[in-house]
Structure formats: structure tokens, C-alpha cells
mmCIF file of C-alpha atoms in Angstrom:
data_model
loop_
_atom_site.group_PDB
_atom_site.id
_atom_site.type_symbol
_atom_site.label_atom_id
_atom_site.label_comp_id
_atom_site.label_asym_id
_atom_site.label_seq_id
_atom_site.Cartn_x
_atom_site.Cartn_y
_atom_site.Cartn_z
ATOM 1 C CA VAL X 1 7.497 21.036 6.237
ATOM 2 C CA GLY X 2 9.382 17.703 6.296
ATOM 3 C CA ASN X 3 9.304 14.226 5.348
ATOM 4 C CA ALA X 4 7.982 11.281 7.132
ATOM 5 C CA GLY X 5 10.123 8.503 8.310
ATOM 6 C CA ASP X 6 10.939 5.241 7.294
ATOM 7 C CA ILE X 7 9.572 1.942 8.588
ATOM 8 C CA LEU X 8 11.342 -1.233 8.587
ATOM 9 C CA VAL X 9 9.648 -4.518 9.752
ATOM 10 C CA ASN X 10 11.165 -7.650 10.019
ATOM 11 C CA ALA X 11 9.310 -10.859 11.260
ATOM 12 C CA SER X 12 10.766 -14.116 11.577
ATOM 13 C CA GLU X 13 7.442 -15.982 11.521
ATOM 14 C CA ASN X 14 4.664 -13.664 10.399
ATOM 15 C CA ILE X 15 2.425 -10.521 10.249
ATOM 16 C CA SER X 16 -1.008 -10.255 10.411
ATOM 17 C CA ILE X 17 -2.754 -6.928 10.091
ATOM 18 C CA SER X 18 -6.536 -7.124 10.481
ATOM 19 C CA GLY X 19 -9.155 -4.167 10.218
ATOM 20 C CA GLY X 20 -10.873 -2.753 13.082
ATOM 21 C CA GLN X 21 -14.619 -2.838 14.244
ATOM 22 C CA PRO X 22 -17.162 -0.978 12.529
ATOM 23 C CA ASN X 23 -16.762 2.983 12.917
ATOM 24 C CA LEU X 24 -13.276 2.394 14.178
ATOM 25 C CA PRO X 25 -9.859 3.228 12.048
ATOM 26 C CA THR X 26 -8.604 -0.010 10.245
ATOM 27 C CA SER X 27 -5.416 -1.401 11.396
ATOM 28 C CA THR X 28 -2.165 -0.448 9.182
ATOM 29 C CA ILE X 29 1.285 -0.185 8.908
ATOM 30 C CA ALA X 30 2.071 3.275 7.237
ATOM 31 C CA SER X 31 4.410 6.320 6.729
ATOM 32 C CA THR X 32 2.178 9.115 5.723
ATOM 33 C CA GLU X 33 2.605 12.760 5.046
ATOM 34 C CA ASP X 34 -0.995 14.218 6.201
ATOM 35 C CA PHE X 35 -2.710 17.280 7.391
ATOM 36 C CA PRO X 36 -2.378 17.780 10.909
ATOM 37 C CA THR X 37 -5.750 18.515 13.085
ATOM 38 C CA LEU X 38 -6.816 22.016 13.526
ATOM 39 C CA ALA X 39 -6.145 21.815 17.617
ATOM 40 C CA PHE X 40 -2.375 20.803 16.498
ATOM 41 C CA LYS X 41 -2.076 23.519 14.075
ATOM 42 C CA LEU X 42 -2.912 26.050 16.389
ATOM 43 C CA LEU X 43 -0.866 24.491 19.290
ATOM 44 C CA LEU X 44 2.344 24.814 17.275
ATOM 45 C CA GLY X 45 1.261 27.731 15.168
ATOM 46 C CA LEU X 46 1.253 26.001 11.929
ATOM 47 C CA SER X 47 -0.212 27.591 8.922
ATOM 48 C CA GLY X 48 -0.487 26.541 5.331
ATOM 49 C CA THR X 49 -0.420 23.126 3.257
ATOM 50 C CA PRO X 50 2.009 20.314 5.005
ATOM 51 C CA ARG X 51 4.923 20.072 2.394
ATOM 52 C CA GLY X 52 7.223 16.771 2.657
ATOM 53 C CA SER X 53 7.036 13.181 1.307
ATOM 54 C CA ALA X 54 5.955 10.242 2.844
ATOM 55 C CA GLY X 55 8.780 7.574 4.236
ATOM 56 C CA ASP X 56 9.319 4.029 2.796
ATOM 57 C CA VAL X 57 7.522 1.146 4.394
ATOM 58 C CA THR X 58 9.903 -1.927 3.914
ATOM 59 C CA VAL X 59 8.312 -5.241 5.052
ATOM 60 C CA SER X 60 10.199 -8.923 5.392
ATOM 61 C CA THR X 61 8.634 -11.859 6.575
ATOM 62 C CA PRO X 62 7.869 -15.632 5.556
ATOM 63 C CA ILE X 63 3.875 -14.940 5.752
ATOM 64 C CA LEU X 64 2.315 -11.548 5.619
ATOM 65 C CA GLU X 65 -1.683 -11.679 5.895
ATOM 66 C CA ILE X 66 -3.685 -8.382 5.722
ATOM 67 C CA ALA X 67 -7.586 -8.986 6.298
ATOM 68 C CA GLY X 68 -10.708 -6.756 7.206
ATOM 69 C CA LYS X 69 -9.731 -3.655 5.456
ATOM 70 C CA GLY X 70 -6.053 -3.566 7.017
ATOM 71 C CA SER X 71 -3.288 -2.227 5.233
ATOM 72 C CA VAL X 72 0.280 -1.608 4.356
ATOM 73 C CA THR X 73 0.435 2.157 3.114
ATOM 74 C CA VAL X 74 2.909 4.698 1.855
ATOM 75 C CA ALA X 75 0.623 7.731 1.486
ATOM 76 C CA ASN X 76 0.871 11.622 1.194
ATOM 77 C CA ILE X 77 -2.270 13.547 1.857
ATOM 78 C CA ALA X 78 -0.618 16.869 1.592
ATOM 79 C CA GLU X 79 1.760 17.908 -1.155
ATOM 80 C CA GLY X 80 4.735 15.925 -1.824
ATOM 81 C CA ASN X 81 5.456 11.825 -2.985
ATOM 82 C CA ALA X 82 4.295 8.706 -1.701
ATOM 83 C CA GLY X 83 7.289 6.742 -0.226
ATOM 84 C CA GLN X 84 8.294 3.288 -1.627
ATOM 85 C CA LEU X 85 6.938 -0.133 -0.423
ATOM 86 C CA PRO X 86 8.989 -3.211 -0.965
ATOM 87 C CA VAL X 87 7.631 -6.436 0.446
ATOM 88 C CA ASN X 88 9.617 -9.201 0.815
ATOM 89 C CA ALA X 89 7.708 -12.516 1.751
ATOM 90 C CA ASP X 90 7.196 -16.193 0.946
ATOM 91 C CA SER X 91 3.459 -15.760 0.826
ATOM 92 C CA VAL X 92 1.108 -12.789 0.606
ATOM 93 C CA VAL X 93 -2.522 -13.314 1.712
ATOM 94 C CA LEU X 94 -4.903 -10.446 1.311
ATOM 95 C CA HIS X 95 -8.683 -10.978 2.425
ATOM 96 C CA GLN X 96 -10.317 -7.805 2.115
ATOM 97 C CA GLY X 97 -6.769 -6.318 2.415
ATOM 98 C CA ARG X 98 -4.621 -3.275 0.782
ATOM 99 C CA ILE X 99 -1.191 -2.673 -0.137
ATOM 100 C CA ASP X 100 -1.042 1.252 -1.152
ATOM 101 C CA ALA X 101 0.967 3.775 -2.517
ATOM 102 C CA PHE X 102 -0.880 6.989 -2.732
ATOM 103 C CA THR X 103 -0.389 10.621 -3.051
ATOM 104 C CA ALA X 104 -2.866 13.484 -3.331
ATOM 105 C CA ALA X 105 -0.412 16.213 -5.417
ATOM 106 C CA GLY X 106 2.808 14.460 -5.927
ATOM 107 C CA ASP X 107 4.353 11.362 -7.680
ATOM 108 C CA GLY X 108 2.836 7.922 -6.293
ATOM 109 C CA GLY X 109 5.051 5.631 -4.821
ATOM 110 C CA ASN X 110 6.332 2.289 -6.108
ATOM 111 C CA ILE X 111 5.446 -1.053 -4.594
ATOM 112 C CA ASP X 112 7.541 -3.979 -5.183
ATOM 113 C CA LEU X 113 6.217 -7.573 -4.104
ATOM 114 C CA ASN X 114 8.842 -10.313 -4.146
ATOM 115 C CA ILE X 115 7.281 -13.112 -3.166
ATOM 116 C CA GLN X 116 8.663 -16.951 -2.857
ATOM 117 C CA ASP X 117 5.538 -19.251 -3.007
ATOM 118 C CA ILE X 118 1.899 -17.354 -3.774
ATOM 119 C CA LEU X 119 0.267 -13.717 -3.755
ATOM 120 C CA PHE X 120 -3.081 -14.971 -2.635
ATOM 121 C CA MET X 121 -5.998 -12.425 -3.071
ATOM 122 C CA ARG X 122 -9.729 -12.639 -2.038
ATOM 123 C CA ASP X 123 -12.931 -10.411 -1.413
ATOM 124 C CA GLU X 124 -11.945 -7.242 -3.172
ATOM 125 C CA SER X 125 -8.556 -6.912 -2.218
ATOM 126 C CA ILE X 126 -6.235 -4.324 -3.808
ATOM 127 C CA VAL X 127 -2.469 -3.754 -4.753
ATOM 128 C CA ASN X 128 -2.822 0.171 -5.715
ATOM 129 C CA ALA X 129 -0.211 2.767 -6.854
ATOM 130 C CA ILE X 130 -2.020 5.974 -7.363
ATOM 131 C CA SER X 131 -1.752 9.796 -7.844
ATOM 132 C CA ARG X 132 -4.985 11.576 -7.315
ATOM 133 C CA GLY X 133 -3.566 14.769 -8.305
ATOM 134 C CA SER X 134 -0.947 16.417 -10.958
ATOM 135 C CA GLY X 135 1.808 13.654 -10.225
ATOM 136 C CA ASN X 136 2.525 10.664 -11.835
ATOM 137 C CA GLY X 137 1.099 7.160 -10.866
ATOM 138 C CA GLY X 138 3.650 4.678 -9.148
ATOM 139 C CA ASN X 139 4.520 1.519 -10.554
ATOM 140 C CA VAL X 140 3.563 -2.173 -9.309
ATOM 141 C CA THR X 141 6.146 -4.775 -9.463
ATOM 142 C CA ILE X 142 5.042 -8.279 -8.546
ATOM 143 C CA SER X 143 7.378 -11.516 -9.028
ATOM 144 C CA SER X 144 5.697 -14.622 -7.627
ATOM 145 C CA PRO X 145 5.444 -17.953 -8.863
ATOM 146 C CA VAL X 146 1.658 -17.942 -8.425
ATOM 147 C CA ILE X 147 -0.853 -15.290 -8.304
ATOM 148 C CA VAL X 148 -4.562 -15.695 -7.499
ATOM 149 C CA GLY X 149 -7.160 -12.822 -7.615
ATOM 150 C CA LEU X 150 -10.714 -13.792 -6.686
ATOM 151 C CA ASP X 151 -13.999 -11.698 -5.786
ATOM 152 C CA ASN X 152 -13.361 -8.744 -7.551
ATOM 153 C CA SER X 153 -9.541 -8.037 -6.335
ATOM 154 C CA ASP X 154 -7.335 -5.890 -8.203
ATOM 155 C CA ILE X 155 -4.034 -4.647 -9.168
ATOM 156 C CA VAL X 156 -3.850 -0.914 -10.331
ATOM 157 C CA ALA X 157 -1.314 1.808 -11.122
ATOM 158 C CA SER X 158 -3.134 4.830 -11.994
ATOM 159 C CA ALA X 159 -3.068 8.535 -11.991
ATOM 160 C CA ILE X 160 -6.089 11.179 -12.263
ATOM 161 C CA THR X 161 -3.916 13.787 -14.307
ATOM 162 C CA GLY X 162 -0.575 12.623 -14.760
ATOM 163 C CA ASN X 163 0.819 9.582 -16.392
ATOM 164 C CA GLY X 164 -0.468 6.016 -14.672
ATOM 165 C CA GLY X 165 2.470 3.935 -13.593
ATOM 166 C CA ASN X 166 3.314 0.431 -15.082
ATOM 167 C CA ILE X 167 2.403 -2.776 -13.678
ATOM 168 C CA SER X 168 5.129 -5.405 -14.158
ATOM 169 C CA ILE X 169 4.436 -9.093 -13.220
ATOM 170 C CA THR X 170 6.592 -12.031 -13.142
ATOM 171 C CA THR X 171 4.735 -15.118 -12.633
ATOM 172 C CA GLN X 172 4.610 -18.756 -13.749
ATOM 173 C CA GLY X 173 0.758 -18.742 -12.927
ATOM 174 C CA LEU X 174 -1.898 -16.114 -12.797
ATOM 175 C CA LEU X 175 -5.182 -17.081 -12.116
ATOM 176 C CA GLY X 176 -8.693 -15.325 -11.482
ATOM 177 C CA LEU X 177 -7.556 -11.377 -12.206
ATOM 178 C CA GLN X 178 -9.420 -10.244 -15.231
ATOM 179 C CA LEU X 179 -7.931 -7.924 -17.853
#
């Protein structure tokens, strides 16, 4: 029982996250509330379902690049809410990359992208706020002068049984994404 911690990443030049090799975990910056392994549960004498909320992940950098199934994520796989995920950048480039706020049972976290130049998404990249349980989906807010989404890239706010979140986009140009 307890909440995950917050993560604050400030980079003066850039942040580059790239996925791993086949059969290895992908690279990520994440705050999660997750089920511990059976060995860990036995070691600490834990029982039942974990309860608590994921922490917030805040990223500030001139350039954020996420590729090869890498991600920036706030997630709650147990019982509780996803955290908040604000990103402040000049440019965000996703090439098979993910920005996720996910919860299995509680409310989805909110994603807030404040971008000065461009959000460029390609090769099935996704910005995704979702609740897969009874909670409500998180909101996605994007402010960027130009947004480009190619090759089946998506911006999603949804919930399986609760209410889906809202998507709010402020831009001068939206290219490639289909409604």
C-alpha cells in the first residue's frame, strides 16, 4: 500500500529514449504502481492486490526523442490512479515511440504536452491516456504550432468501462492524423 514517487527530468540539451533489443524490455522513463514478483511478495510477507497511485513524471528539455518502442509513462497496473505527465519541450519526435498515462483500475492520468516548435510522430507512435478498468480515461492536452502524425500514429484518450478522457489540441497546423 502506497504511492509511487514522482520523477522530474530537466535536460539542458536533449533527451533520447530508444527501445531495447528483441526479447528485452524497452527503454522508458516511468513512475508505476505495479504488482511485485512472487519472490518479492514472499520475501516481504505481502499479500493481496497493491493499492496506491502512480507518481507524476515531468520532463523539460529542448528536444525529446522517443524511438524504437521506448516510452515516457505514468502507469498503475494495480488498484489506483495513473500519475500526471507534463512535457515541456521545443520539439518532440516520436519514431515508434510512446507517451502513455495508463491505469488498470483507477482513473487515467493526464498528459500535457507544451511544445514550442513541433510534435512529429511516425511509424505507429502514440500519445495515449487510457483506463482499462472501471475508472475514467485521462485527458490529453497538446499545445504545439505544428503537429505531424504519419504511418498510423495516434492521439488517444479512452476508457474501457468509465468515461473516456478529452483531447484538447491548440495548433496552427495538424498534418497526417486522421479523425
